[in-house]
Each structure stands twice: as C-alpha cells, then as structure tokens.
C-alpha cells in the first residue's frame, strides 16, 4: 500500500486516512519518497527501487494511490519490476483522473512527455493502464475509465471516502439549526456571493473576499486543518456543491461531480449532519437511498426544504446518520473496496 503521508494539507487527508485504514486491516506500508528529478539515471532509480521493494515478496499485491506526484517514469519502472521480478499485482486507487476533470486542458496537451513531465495529462492513460485493477469512486467513474482507457481488468467501486477525526473529537448529535455549512475552497465557490439574504450560512475555508465578509447572513468561521475542522461544526446542514453559478450547476467541477464522491461529503456525514447534494452528482442516489440528506436540481431548491424542516425531522434522520458516521470514520468503505480489489486481481475465476 503506497501513498504520500508527509503532507498534512486537505489534499492529502484522504490519502493519509486510506493508508491508516488498510494498515489497520493488515496491510503493510509501502513508503514512496516524494521527489521530482527529471533526469535521474536508470542506475540511480534502480538502486532506489531495490530499497523500496526490499520487503516485497513474490506474489504480493501493491495498492498504489494515484495520482502520485513524482516523476511518472519512476512509477512505470516500479510496476514493471513488480510484474517481472515478483509476479505481483498492482492496484491503482484512483483519487482523481484529471483528464476526466479538466477535459479541455487534457485535450490540448499533445506534446508533453507522459513519463518525464510531472504534470502531464498524457501520463494518466499511460500509467493507469499498467495497473492490474483499479478502485474508483462510483459506477459512473468506472464506466468513464473503461471507455477512456479501454481497461479490461477489474474496476471496484468504493463510494464515500473515509474521514478520521482527532482523538479528542466527540461524535454528538448536531444541533438543529436552519443554516447551511460550507467547508472548502471559497475562491472556487463563486455562487456563495449570490446566496439570498434570507439564507444563513457558516463558511469555513481560506480568507474570503470583503464582499462575502460584508454579508450579514454569512458567518465566516475561519480556516482549519482537515483533522481540526470537524470539531468546529455544531449543527445545521452540510452543503456539497460545485458550480460556477448560483442559478444552475455548471462548470468543470460540476461536471466532474457526476463521477466523483467529494471528500467533504464524508466530512459532514462523519459529524452526523444531513447534507444537500446536486441531483446529478455521483453520490446523489446513495445519499437519498440511505436517507442522509437531499438531492436537488438547483441551489434555489434548498432553502424551501430547510424552511419547512422541523427538529423532529432532524432527529429522525440521526439514526441513519449515526450508522454511516461510524462506517466512514472506521474506513469500512475503503477496507471493503481494497479487499475486493485484491481478490479480483488474484483470483483466476474472479466474479469481478
């Protein structure tokens, strides 16, 4: 199991939690030194791979968290050596496949080197296709990658991310309040400035514009590390929404949410907060089927639901939210998908 556990920003919270989940399930850590040396020699890389694979045994399976931001050629050589020298398998845990997110930029990238350039969109099909199996967010993500890569190996769907809390953070019933909670990149959520004055929001993230700070109905709560953040939630409803506009869900991130489960979905749910998601997001059916919140077509559809909500309704949702919170913070979705994937790439007559 490999991933970057040296960075404690929001970008790597999911990776750190995933590593911890699989170690708890019996996996051994596989440490990858994060560096970028474009012209590293084959001799130097070979010595480095010898050290990395010192504990790897014939027939072992590596779960590699992708994308991994190092020179792609290093990962290519790693996978080749596992296949050729150990008869092992490599499973790619897909956090993101950027050509499905930044579609126009990926189409315009025709000249980068997929193995030497660290941020090449051309790396993704070349590298991901080398894996024996993949773990992805959703069925839609699976279908998109099968089409994109013509991938013939097993692809396992995971669903929501894990979210580990700080050791002293308590899971208590959140307060019923008629407010929305937004946590994330404020600069990428332009729609916040267009929220009606009758709405009430708690906003967490990097310093917002003065225009947003001047809004009386928006309470800016500050910026916290991903581990600290949940302890600052006290109730209300979580907002999981990507869009360049308030009037309708549009833009690259909105389209990508049709495939992906957002990390902030797990952030709210682990604290037992009912959530609002876009009706066409990958997680929408899972959210509504499990009675964890509401899937709506547009942002304007949200407040009428909150306005008519009662504390009794809120409390009635807590039994389901409590159950899912426990599954998320104990990494059950991640562990189940990993075990399925390991079986799938190692069984001759796999049902996957």
mmCIF file of C-alpha atoms in Angstrom:
data_model
loop_
_atom_site.group_PDB
_atom_site.id
_atom_site.type_symbol
_atom_site.label_atom_id
_atom_site.label_comp_id
_atom_site.label_asym_id
_atom_site.label_seq_id
_atom_site.Cartn_x
_atom_site.Cartn_y
_atom_site.Cartn_z
ATOM 1 C CA UNK A 1 0.000 0.000 0.000
ATOM 2 C CA UNK A 2 1.620 3.228 -1.119
ATOM 3 C CA UNK A 3 0.781 6.857 -0.729
ATOM 4 C CA UNK A 4 2.114 10.214 0.394
ATOM 5 C CA UNK A 5 1.831 10.550 4.166
ATOM 6 C CA UNK A 6 4.181 13.514 4.517
ATOM 7 C CA UNK A 7 1.735 16.304 3.693
ATOM 8 C CA UNK A 8 -0.988 17.334 6.123
ATOM 9 C CA UNK A 9 -2.992 19.663 3.874
ATOM 10 C CA UNK A 10 -6.543 18.930 2.738
ATOM 11 C CA UNK A 11 -5.198 17.440 -0.486
ATOM 12 C CA UNK A 12 -3.614 14.541 1.397
ATOM 13 C CA UNK A 13 -6.124 13.948 4.206
ATOM 14 C CA UNK A 14 -7.896 11.245 2.170
ATOM 15 C CA UNK A 15 -4.584 9.533 1.390
ATOM 16 C CA UNK A 16 -3.438 9.501 4.991
ATOM 17 C CA UNK A 17 -6.759 8.105 6.204
ATOM 18 C CA UNK A 18 -6.733 5.442 3.493
ATOM 19 C CA UNK A 19 -3.246 4.293 4.471
ATOM 20 C CA UNK A 20 -4.262 4.105 8.129
ATOM 21 C CA UNK A 21 -7.397 2.112 7.250
ATOM 22 C CA UNK A 22 -5.510 -0.525 5.282
ATOM 23 C CA UNK A 23 -2.743 -0.851 7.855
ATOM 24 C CA UNK A 24 -5.482 -1.493 10.420
ATOM 25 C CA UNK A 25 -6.865 -4.144 8.072
ATOM 26 C CA UNK A 26 -3.487 -5.910 7.912
ATOM 27 C CA UNK A 27 -1.667 -4.263 5.001
ATOM 28 C CA UNK A 28 1.984 -3.308 5.216
ATOM 29 C CA UNK A 29 3.005 0.294 4.449
ATOM 30 C CA UNK A 30 4.977 0.838 1.252
ATOM 31 C CA UNK A 31 6.784 4.152 1.580
ATOM 32 C CA UNK A 32 7.373 6.252 -1.514
ATOM 33 C CA UNK A 33 9.807 9.156 -1.221
ATOM 34 C CA UNK A 34 8.161 12.166 -2.850
ATOM 35 C CA UNK A 35 10.673 13.958 -5.081
ATOM 36 C CA UNK A 36 10.986 15.022 -8.705
ATOM 37 C CA UNK A 37 14.256 14.541 -10.535
ATOM 38 C CA UNK A 38 13.531 14.659 -14.239
ATOM 39 C CA UNK A 39 16.926 13.426 -15.379
ATOM 40 C CA UNK A 40 17.565 10.812 -12.728
ATOM 41 C CA UNK A 41 19.640 7.993 -14.202
ATOM 42 C CA UNK A 42 18.355 4.446 -14.564
ATOM 43 C CA UNK A 43 21.173 3.291 -12.272
ATOM 44 C CA UNK A 44 20.125 5.680 -9.515
ATOM 45 C CA UNK A 45 16.460 4.783 -9.891
ATOM 46 C CA UNK A 46 17.250 1.058 -9.898
ATOM 47 C CA UNK A 47 19.067 1.376 -6.578
ATOM 48 C CA UNK A 48 16.173 3.335 -5.151
ATOM 49 C CA UNK A 49 13.678 0.672 -6.305
ATOM 50 C CA UNK A 50 15.809 -2.056 -4.711
ATOM 51 C CA UNK A 51 15.375 -0.323 -1.384
ATOM 52 C CA UNK A 52 11.657 0.297 -1.830
ATOM 53 C CA UNK A 53 10.997 -3.330 -2.751
ATOM 54 C CA UNK A 54 13.216 -4.860 -0.077
ATOM 55 C CA UNK A 55 10.204 -6.104 1.883
ATOM 56 C CA UNK A 56 8.107 -7.043 -1.142
ATOM 57 C CA UNK A 57 7.592 -10.789 -1.573
ATOM 58 C CA UNK A 58 6.737 -12.890 -4.640
ATOM 59 C CA UNK A 59 3.024 -12.758 -5.353
ATOM 60 C CA UNK A 60 2.391 -9.672 -3.213
ATOM 61 C CA UNK A 61 -0.114 -7.020 -4.269
ATOM 62 C CA UNK A 62 0.584 -3.287 -4.079
ATOM 63 C CA UNK A 63 -2.212 -0.724 -3.784
ATOM 64 C CA UNK A 64 -0.853 2.486 -5.258
ATOM 65 C CA UNK A 65 -2.705 5.717 -4.509
ATOM 66 C CA UNK A 66 -2.949 7.741 -7.714
ATOM 67 C CA UNK A 67 -2.103 10.302 -8.888
ATOM 68 C CA UNK A 68 1.213 10.284 -7.067
ATOM 69 C CA UNK A 69 3.112 13.488 -7.704
ATOM 70 C CA UNK A 70 6.580 12.243 -8.589
ATOM 71 C CA UNK A 71 8.290 11.541 -11.911
ATOM 72 C CA UNK A 72 5.908 9.121 -13.682
ATOM 73 C CA UNK A 73 8.791 7.069 -15.068
ATOM 74 C CA UNK A 74 9.631 6.005 -11.510
ATOM 75 C CA UNK A 75 6.148 4.513 -11.129
ATOM 76 C CA UNK A 76 6.401 2.866 -14.534
ATOM 77 C CA UNK A 77 9.644 1.160 -13.537
ATOM 78 C CA UNK A 78 8.157 0.180 -10.158
ATOM 79 C CA UNK A 79 5.142 -1.516 -11.751
ATOM 80 C CA UNK A 80 7.294 -3.234 -14.379
ATOM 81 C CA UNK A 81 9.604 -4.625 -11.693
ATOM 82 C CA UNK A 82 6.714 -5.883 -9.546
ATOM 83 C CA UNK A 83 5.268 -7.687 -12.560
ATOM 84 C CA UNK A 84 8.530 -9.090 -13.945
ATOM 85 C CA UNK A 85 10.565 -9.864 -10.813
ATOM 86 C CA UNK A 86 7.897 -10.725 -8.259
ATOM 87 C CA UNK A 87 4.911 -11.939 -10.251
ATOM 88 C CA UNK A 88 2.988 -9.415 -8.194
ATOM 89 C CA UNK A 89 -0.053 -7.274 -8.877
ATOM 90 C CA UNK A 90 -0.615 -3.521 -8.743
ATOM 91 C CA UNK A 91 -3.975 -1.933 -7.959
ATOM 92 C CA UNK A 92 -4.449 1.755 -8.645
ATOM 93 C CA UNK A 93 -6.584 3.547 -6.072
ATOM 94 C CA UNK A 94 -7.905 6.436 -8.153
ATOM 95 C CA UNK A 95 -8.303 9.591 -6.109
ATOM 96 C CA UNK A 96 -8.566 11.622 -9.311
ATOM 97 C CA UNK A 97 -8.132 11.100 -13.033
ATOM 98 C CA UNK A 98 -7.564 14.680 -14.143
ATOM 99 C CA UNK A 99 -8.300 14.198 -17.878
ATOM 100 C CA UNK A 100 -11.902 13.470 -16.815
ATOM 101 C CA UNK A 101 -11.973 16.691 -14.780
ATOM 102 C CA UNK A 102 -10.038 19.227 -16.872
ATOM 103 C CA UNK A 103 -11.238 17.931 -20.211
ATOM 104 C CA UNK A 104 -10.229 20.849 -22.456
ATOM 105 C CA UNK A 105 -6.765 21.170 -20.910
ATOM 106 C CA UNK A 106 -6.210 17.434 -21.323
ATOM 107 C CA UNK A 107 -7.257 17.565 -24.980
ATOM 108 C CA UNK A 108 -4.875 20.489 -25.578
ATOM 109 C CA UNK A 109 -1.942 18.634 -24.002
ATOM 110 C CA UNK A 110 -0.487 16.917 -27.072
ATOM 111 C CA UNK A 111 3.246 17.443 -26.668
ATOM 112 C CA UNK A 112 4.149 16.801 -23.030
ATOM 113 C CA UNK A 113 6.221 13.770 -22.069
ATOM 114 C CA UNK A 114 3.952 11.328 -20.191
ATOM 115 C CA UNK A 115 6.870 9.722 -18.334
ATOM 116 C CA UNK A 116 9.141 12.669 -17.562
ATOM 117 C CA UNK A 117 6.793 15.622 -17.070
ATOM 118 C CA UNK A 118 5.303 15.638 -13.591
ATOM 119 C CA UNK A 119 2.016 17.328 -14.543
ATOM 120 C CA UNK A 120 1.352 15.799 -17.967
ATOM 121 C CA UNK A 121 -2.249 14.876 -18.701
ATOM 122 C CA UNK A 122 -0.828 12.226 -21.048
ATOM 123 C CA UNK A 123 0.586 10.360 -18.037
ATOM 124 C CA UNK A 124 -2.841 9.221 -16.886
ATOM 125 C CA UNK A 125 -3.856 6.807 -19.663
ATOM 126 C CA UNK A 126 -0.296 5.504 -19.999
ATOM 127 C CA UNK A 127 0.245 4.847 -16.283
ATOM 128 C CA UNK A 128 -3.229 3.783 -15.178
ATOM 129 C CA UNK A 129 -3.412 1.222 -17.983
ATOM 130 C CA UNK A 130 -0.414 -0.586 -16.466
ATOM 131 C CA UNK A 131 -2.383 -1.456 -13.328
ATOM 132 C CA UNK A 132 -3.918 -4.898 -12.899
ATOM 133 C CA UNK A 133 -7.030 -3.419 -11.301
ATOM 134 C CA UNK A 134 -8.462 -0.091 -10.202
ATOM 135 C CA UNK A 135 -10.527 1.248 -7.309
ATOM 136 C CA UNK A 136 -12.736 4.217 -8.207
ATOM 137 C CA UNK A 137 -15.398 6.441 -6.632
ATOM 138 C CA UNK A 138 -18.553 5.279 -8.396
ATOM 139 C CA UNK A 139 -20.144 3.175 -11.131
ATOM 140 C CA UNK A 140 -20.153 6.237 -13.391
ATOM 141 C CA UNK A 141 -16.445 6.724 -12.754
ATOM 142 C CA UNK A 142 -15.902 3.065 -13.592
ATOM 143 C CA UNK A 143 -17.791 3.400 -16.875
ATOM 144 C CA UNK A 144 -15.891 6.575 -17.785
ATOM 145 C CA UNK A 145 -12.491 4.958 -17.175
ATOM 146 C CA UNK A 146 -13.421 1.793 -19.032
ATOM 147 C CA UNK A 147 -14.259 3.976 -22.013
ATOM 148 C CA UNK A 148 -11.282 6.290 -21.591
ATOM 149 C CA UNK A 149 -8.693 3.528 -21.173
ATOM 150 C CA UNK A 150 -10.402 0.531 -22.729
ATOM 151 C CA UNK A 151 -9.457 -1.050 -19.400
ATOM 152 C CA UNK A 152 -10.019 -4.812 -19.298
ATOM 153 C CA UNK A 153 -9.059 -5.514 -15.694
ATOM 154 C CA UNK A 154 -11.399 -5.403 -12.700
ATOM 155 C CA UNK A 155 -12.578 -1.990 -11.508
ATOM 156 C CA UNK A 156 -14.017 -1.874 -7.991
ATOM 157 C CA UNK A 157 -16.206 0.977 -6.772
ATOM 158 C CA UNK A 158 -15.604 2.328 -3.280
ATOM 159 C CA UNK A 159 -18.208 5.006 -2.618
ATOM 160 C CA UNK A 160 -17.531 7.576 0.122
ATOM 161 C CA UNK A 161 -14.078 8.367 1.440
ATOM 162 C CA UNK A 162 -13.033 7.641 4.989
ATOM 163 C CA UNK A 163 -12.687 10.551 7.389
ATOM 164 C CA UNK A 164 -10.696 10.130 10.594
ATOM 165 C CA UNK A 165 -11.298 12.551 13.438
ATOM 166 C CA UNK A 166 -8.917 13.988 16.006
ATOM 167 C CA UNK A 167 -8.596 11.674 19.044
ATOM 168 C CA UNK A 168 -10.482 14.080 21.327
ATOM 169 C CA UNK A 169 -13.260 14.918 18.864
ATOM 170 C CA UNK A 170 -16.647 13.730 20.077
ATOM 171 C CA UNK A 171 -19.471 12.406 17.893
ATOM 172 C CA UNK A 172 -22.551 14.020 19.376
ATOM 173 C CA UNK A 173 -25.964 14.751 17.916
ATOM 174 C CA UNK A 174 -25.608 18.023 15.992
ATOM 175 C CA UNK A 175 -27.902 20.914 16.847
ATOM 176 C CA UNK A 176 -30.932 21.511 14.684
ATOM 177 C CA UNK A 177 -30.374 24.914 13.104
ATOM 178 C CA UNK A 178 -31.784 26.327 9.919
ATOM 179 C CA UNK A 179 -28.412 27.042 8.359
ATOM 180 C CA UNK A 180 -26.083 25.613 5.745
ATOM 181 C CA UNK A 181 -22.444 24.806 6.402
ATOM 182 C CA UNK A 182 -19.924 25.238 3.592
ATOM 183 C CA UNK A 183 -16.345 23.999 4.030
ATOM 184 C CA UNK A 184 -13.867 24.102 1.182
ATOM 185 C CA UNK A 185 -12.220 26.375 -1.342
ATOM 186 C CA UNK A 186 -14.173 29.626 -1.056
ATOM 187 C CA UNK A 187 -12.416 31.105 -4.083
ATOM 188 C CA UNK A 188 -13.811 28.259 -6.218
ATOM 189 C CA UNK A 189 -17.378 28.714 -4.925
ATOM 190 C CA UNK A 190 -18.382 31.984 -6.577
ATOM 191 C CA UNK A 191 -22.038 31.124 -6.035
ATOM 192 C CA UNK A 192 -21.678 31.951 -2.323
ATOM 193 C CA UNK A 193 -21.791 35.664 -3.162
ATOM 194 C CA UNK A 194 -25.204 35.177 -4.788
ATOM 195 C CA UNK A 195 -26.880 33.302 -1.937
ATOM 196 C CA UNK A 196 -30.133 35.084 -0.995
ATOM 197 C CA UNK A 197 -30.100 37.279 2.126
ATOM 198 C CA UNK A 198 -32.750 35.050 3.718
ATOM 199 C CA UNK A 199 -30.303 32.128 3.841
ATOM 200 C CA UNK A 200 -27.938 31.585 6.765
ATOM 201 C CA UNK A 201 -24.503 30.053 6.198
ATOM 202 C CA UNK A 202 -21.440 29.119 8.232
ATOM 203 C CA UNK A 203 -18.446 29.255 5.899
ATOM 204 C CA UNK A 204 -15.067 27.580 6.517
ATOM 205 C CA UNK A 205 -12.020 27.974 4.310
ATOM 206 C CA UNK A 206 -9.340 30.395 3.178
ATOM 207 C CA UNK A 207 -9.877 34.123 3.693
ATOM 208 C CA UNK A 208 -12.945 35.183 1.655
ATOM 209 C CA UNK A 209 -13.440 38.428 -0.228
ATOM 210 C CA UNK A 210 -14.583 41.525 1.603
ATOM 211 C CA UNK A 211 -17.818 41.318 -0.368
ATOM 212 C CA UNK A 212 -18.563 37.967 1.253
ATOM 213 C CA UNK A 213 -17.478 39.125 4.699
ATOM 214 C CA UNK A 214 -19.871 42.073 4.452
ATOM 215 C CA UNK A 215 -22.865 39.776 4.012
ATOM 216 C CA UNK A 216 -24.803 39.696 7.297
ATOM 217 C CA UNK A 217 -26.253 36.252 6.581
ATOM 218 C CA UNK A 218 -22.825 34.647 6.062
ATOM 219 C CA UNK A 219 -20.782 33.807 9.139
ATOM 220 C CA UNK A 220 -17.124 33.254 8.250
ATOM 221 C CA UNK A 221 -15.750 30.781 10.810
ATOM 222 C CA UNK A 222 -12.098 30.613 9.750
ATOM 223 C CA UNK A 223 -9.665 28.091 8.277
ATOM 224 C CA UNK A 224 -8.594 24.870 9.990
ATOM 225 C CA UNK A 225 -6.647 21.736 9.156
ATOM 226 C CA UNK A 226 -8.769 18.849 7.829
ATOM 227 C CA UNK A 227 -8.366 16.994 11.133
ATOM 228 C CA UNK A 228 -9.304 20.013 13.261
ATOM 229 C CA UNK A 229 -12.177 21.187 11.058
ATOM 230 C CA UNK A 230 -14.946 18.753 12.127
ATOM 231 C CA UNK A 231 -14.653 19.812 15.780
ATOM 232 C CA UNK A 232 -15.796 23.299 14.752
ATOM 233 C CA UNK A 233 -19.127 22.075 13.337
ATOM 234 C CA UNK A 234 -22.074 22.466 15.684
ATOM 235 C CA UNK A 235 -25.116 21.649 13.562
ATOM 236 C CA UNK A 236 -27.146 22.595 10.529
ATOM 237 C CA UNK A 237 -26.929 21.034 7.063
ATOM 238 C CA UNK A 238 -23.778 20.339 5.033
ATOM 239 C CA UNK A 239 -23.528 21.728 1.503
ATOM 240 C CA UNK A 240 -21.758 19.600 -1.130
ATOM 241 C CA UNK A 241 -21.919 21.709 -4.269
ATOM 242 C CA UNK A 242 -19.554 22.601 -7.119
ATOM 243 C CA UNK A 243 -20.638 25.208 -9.609
ATOM 244 C CA UNK A 244 -19.519 28.379 -11.318
ATOM 245 C CA UNK A 245 -23.016 29.821 -10.929
ATOM 246 C CA UNK A 246 -25.808 30.065 -8.373
ATOM 247 C CA UNK A 247 -28.603 29.693 -10.944
ATOM 248 C CA UNK A 248 -27.532 26.277 -12.187
ATOM 249 C CA UNK A 249 -24.777 23.727 -11.671
ATOM 250 C CA UNK A 250 -22.256 24.446 -14.416
ATOM 251 C CA UNK A 251 -18.502 24.280 -14.945
ATOM 252 C CA UNK A 252 -15.746 21.658 -14.957
ATOM 253 C CA UNK A 253 -16.099 20.786 -11.278
ATOM 254 C CA UNK A 254 -19.868 20.409 -11.559
ATOM 255 C CA UNK A 255 -19.456 18.000 -14.457
ATOM 256 C CA UNK A 256 -16.750 16.078 -12.614
ATOM 257 C CA UNK A 257 -19.069 15.659 -9.616
ATOM 258 C CA UNK A 258 -21.246 13.490 -11.870
ATOM 259 C CA UNK A 259 -18.463 10.896 -11.490
ATOM 260 C CA UNK A 260 -16.790 11.551 -8.154
ATOM 261 C CA UNK A 261 -17.610 11.360 -4.472
ATOM 262 C CA UNK A 262 -16.396 14.557 -2.860
ATOM 263 C CA UNK A 263 -14.229 14.318 0.235
ATOM 264 C CA UNK A 264 -16.365 16.955 2.007
ATOM 265 C CA UNK A 265 -19.343 14.598 1.748
ATOM 266 C CA UNK A 266 -17.628 12.366 4.306
ATOM 267 C CA UNK A 267 -16.549 15.401 6.327
ATOM 268 C CA UNK A 268 -20.170 16.389 7.007
ATOM 269 C CA UNK A 269 -21.517 12.880 7.381
ATOM 270 C CA UNK A 270 -18.908 11.848 9.936
ATOM 271 C CA UNK A 271 -20.373 14.612 12.148
ATOM 272 C CA UNK A 272 -23.918 13.340 11.501
ATOM 273 C CA UNK A 273 -25.019 16.410 9.557
ATOM 274 C CA UNK A 274 -27.724 15.948 6.885
ATOM 275 C CA UNK A 275 -26.433 17.105 3.517
ATOM 276 C CA UNK A 276 -27.540 18.691 0.279
ATOM 277 C CA UNK A 277 -26.040 17.467 -2.998
ATOM 278 C CA UNK A 278 -26.658 18.118 -6.668
ATOM 279 C CA UNK A 279 -29.280 15.792 -8.124
ATOM 280 C CA UNK A 280 -26.886 14.654 -10.865
ATOM 281 C CA UNK A 281 -23.838 14.106 -8.648
ATOM 282 C CA UNK A 282 -22.448 10.576 -8.398
ATOM 283 C CA UNK A 283 -23.317 10.412 -4.698
ATOM 284 C CA UNK A 284 -26.928 11.629 -5.034
ATOM 285 C CA UNK A 285 -28.636 8.241 -5.204
ATOM 286 C CA UNK A 286 -26.553 6.862 -2.325
ATOM 287 C CA UNK A 287 -27.398 9.901 -0.195
ATOM 288 C CA UNK A 288 -31.138 9.746 -0.786
ATOM 289 C CA UNK A 289 -31.455 5.944 -0.621
ATOM 290 C CA UNK A 290 -29.745 5.933 2.770
ATOM 291 C CA UNK A 291 -31.785 8.936 3.999
ATOM 292 C CA UNK A 292 -28.697 11.028 4.669
ATOM 293 C CA UNK A 293 -29.924 14.227 3.066
ATOM 294 C CA UNK A 294 -31.405 15.663 -0.101
ATOM 295 C CA UNK A 295 -30.540 15.760 -3.802
ATOM 296 C CA UNK A 296 -31.787 18.866 -5.609
ATOM 297 C CA UNK A 297 -31.597 20.248 -9.132
ATOM 298 C CA UNK A 298 -30.556 23.786 -8.221
ATOM 299 C CA UNK A 299 -29.304 25.705 -5.200
ATOM 300 C CA UNK A 300 -32.568 27.656 -5.128
ATOM 301 C CA UNK A 301 -34.377 24.409 -4.238
ATOM 302 C CA UNK A 302 -32.506 24.058 -0.925
ATOM 303 C CA UNK A 303 -33.895 26.724 1.361
ATOM 304 C CA UNK A 304 -37.588 25.819 0.979
ATOM 305 C CA UNK A 305 -36.674 22.345 2.291
ATOM 306 C CA UNK A 306 -34.776 23.791 5.258
ATOM 307 C CA UNK A 307 -37.514 26.348 5.907
ATOM 308 C CA UNK A 308 -40.113 23.578 6.273
ATOM 309 C CA UNK A 309 -37.844 21.292 8.275
ATOM 310 C CA UNK A 310 -38.531 20.618 11.935
ATOM 311 C CA UNK A 311 -36.394 19.461 14.813
ATOM 312 C CA UNK A 312 -38.398 16.217 14.827
ATOM 313 C CA UNK A 313 -37.415 15.560 11.180
ATOM 314 C CA UNK A 314 -33.806 16.342 12.050
ATOM 315 C CA UNK A 315 -33.742 13.927 14.973
ATOM 316 C CA UNK A 316 -35.421 11.198 12.921
ATOM 317 C CA UNK A 317 -32.503 11.304 10.479
ATOM 318 C CA UNK A 318 -29.932 10.820 13.223
ATOM 319 C CA UNK A 319 -30.151 7.038 13.458
ATOM 320 C CA UNK A 320 -29.106 6.598 9.820
ATOM 321 C CA UNK A 321 -26.527 9.370 10.040
ATOM 322 C CA UNK A 322 -25.043 7.830 13.184
ATOM 323 C CA UNK A 323 -24.696 4.464 11.448
ATOM 324 C CA UNK A 324 -22.989 5.928 8.368
ATOM 325 C CA UNK A 325 -20.757 8.153 10.504
ATOM 326 C CA UNK A 326 -19.358 5.076 12.210
ATOM 327 C CA UNK A 327 -18.716 3.319 8.885
ATOM 328 C CA UNK A 328 -16.929 6.378 7.476
ATOM 329 C CA UNK A 329 -14.692 7.069 10.446
ATOM 330 C CA UNK A 330 -13.698 3.400 10.717
ATOM 331 C CA UNK A 331 -12.873 3.178 6.998
ATOM 332 C CA UNK A 332 -15.321 0.408 6.182
ATOM 333 C CA UNK A 333 -15.930 1.513 2.587
ATOM 334 C CA UNK A 334 -12.201 1.776 1.897
ATOM 335 C CA UNK A 335 -11.401 -1.569 3.505
ATOM 336 C CA UNK A 336 -14.187 -3.387 1.677
ATOM 337 C CA UNK A 337 -13.151 -1.992 -1.723
ATOM 338 C CA UNK A 338 -9.477 -2.822 -1.108
ATOM 339 C CA UNK A 339 -10.253 -6.424 -0.139
ATOM 340 C CA UNK A 340 -12.497 -6.856 -3.169
ATOM 341 C CA UNK A 341 -9.795 -5.470 -5.436
ATOM 342 C CA UNK A 342 -7.073 -7.738 -4.017
ATOM 343 C CA UNK A 343 -9.311 -10.767 -4.542
ATOM 344 C CA UNK A 344 -10.266 -9.613 -8.031
ATOM 345 C CA UNK A 345 -6.708 -9.346 -9.361
ATOM 346 C CA UNK A 346 -5.546 -12.585 -7.743
ATOM 347 C CA UNK A 347 -8.426 -14.992 -8.441
ATOM 348 C CA UNK A 348 -8.429 -16.970 -11.663
ATOM 349 C CA UNK A 349 -12.205 -17.157 -11.866
ATOM 350 C CA UNK A 350 -12.939 -13.771 -10.340
ATOM 351 C CA UNK A 351 -16.537 -12.569 -10.409
ATOM 352 C CA UNK A 352 -15.319 -9.011 -10.610
#
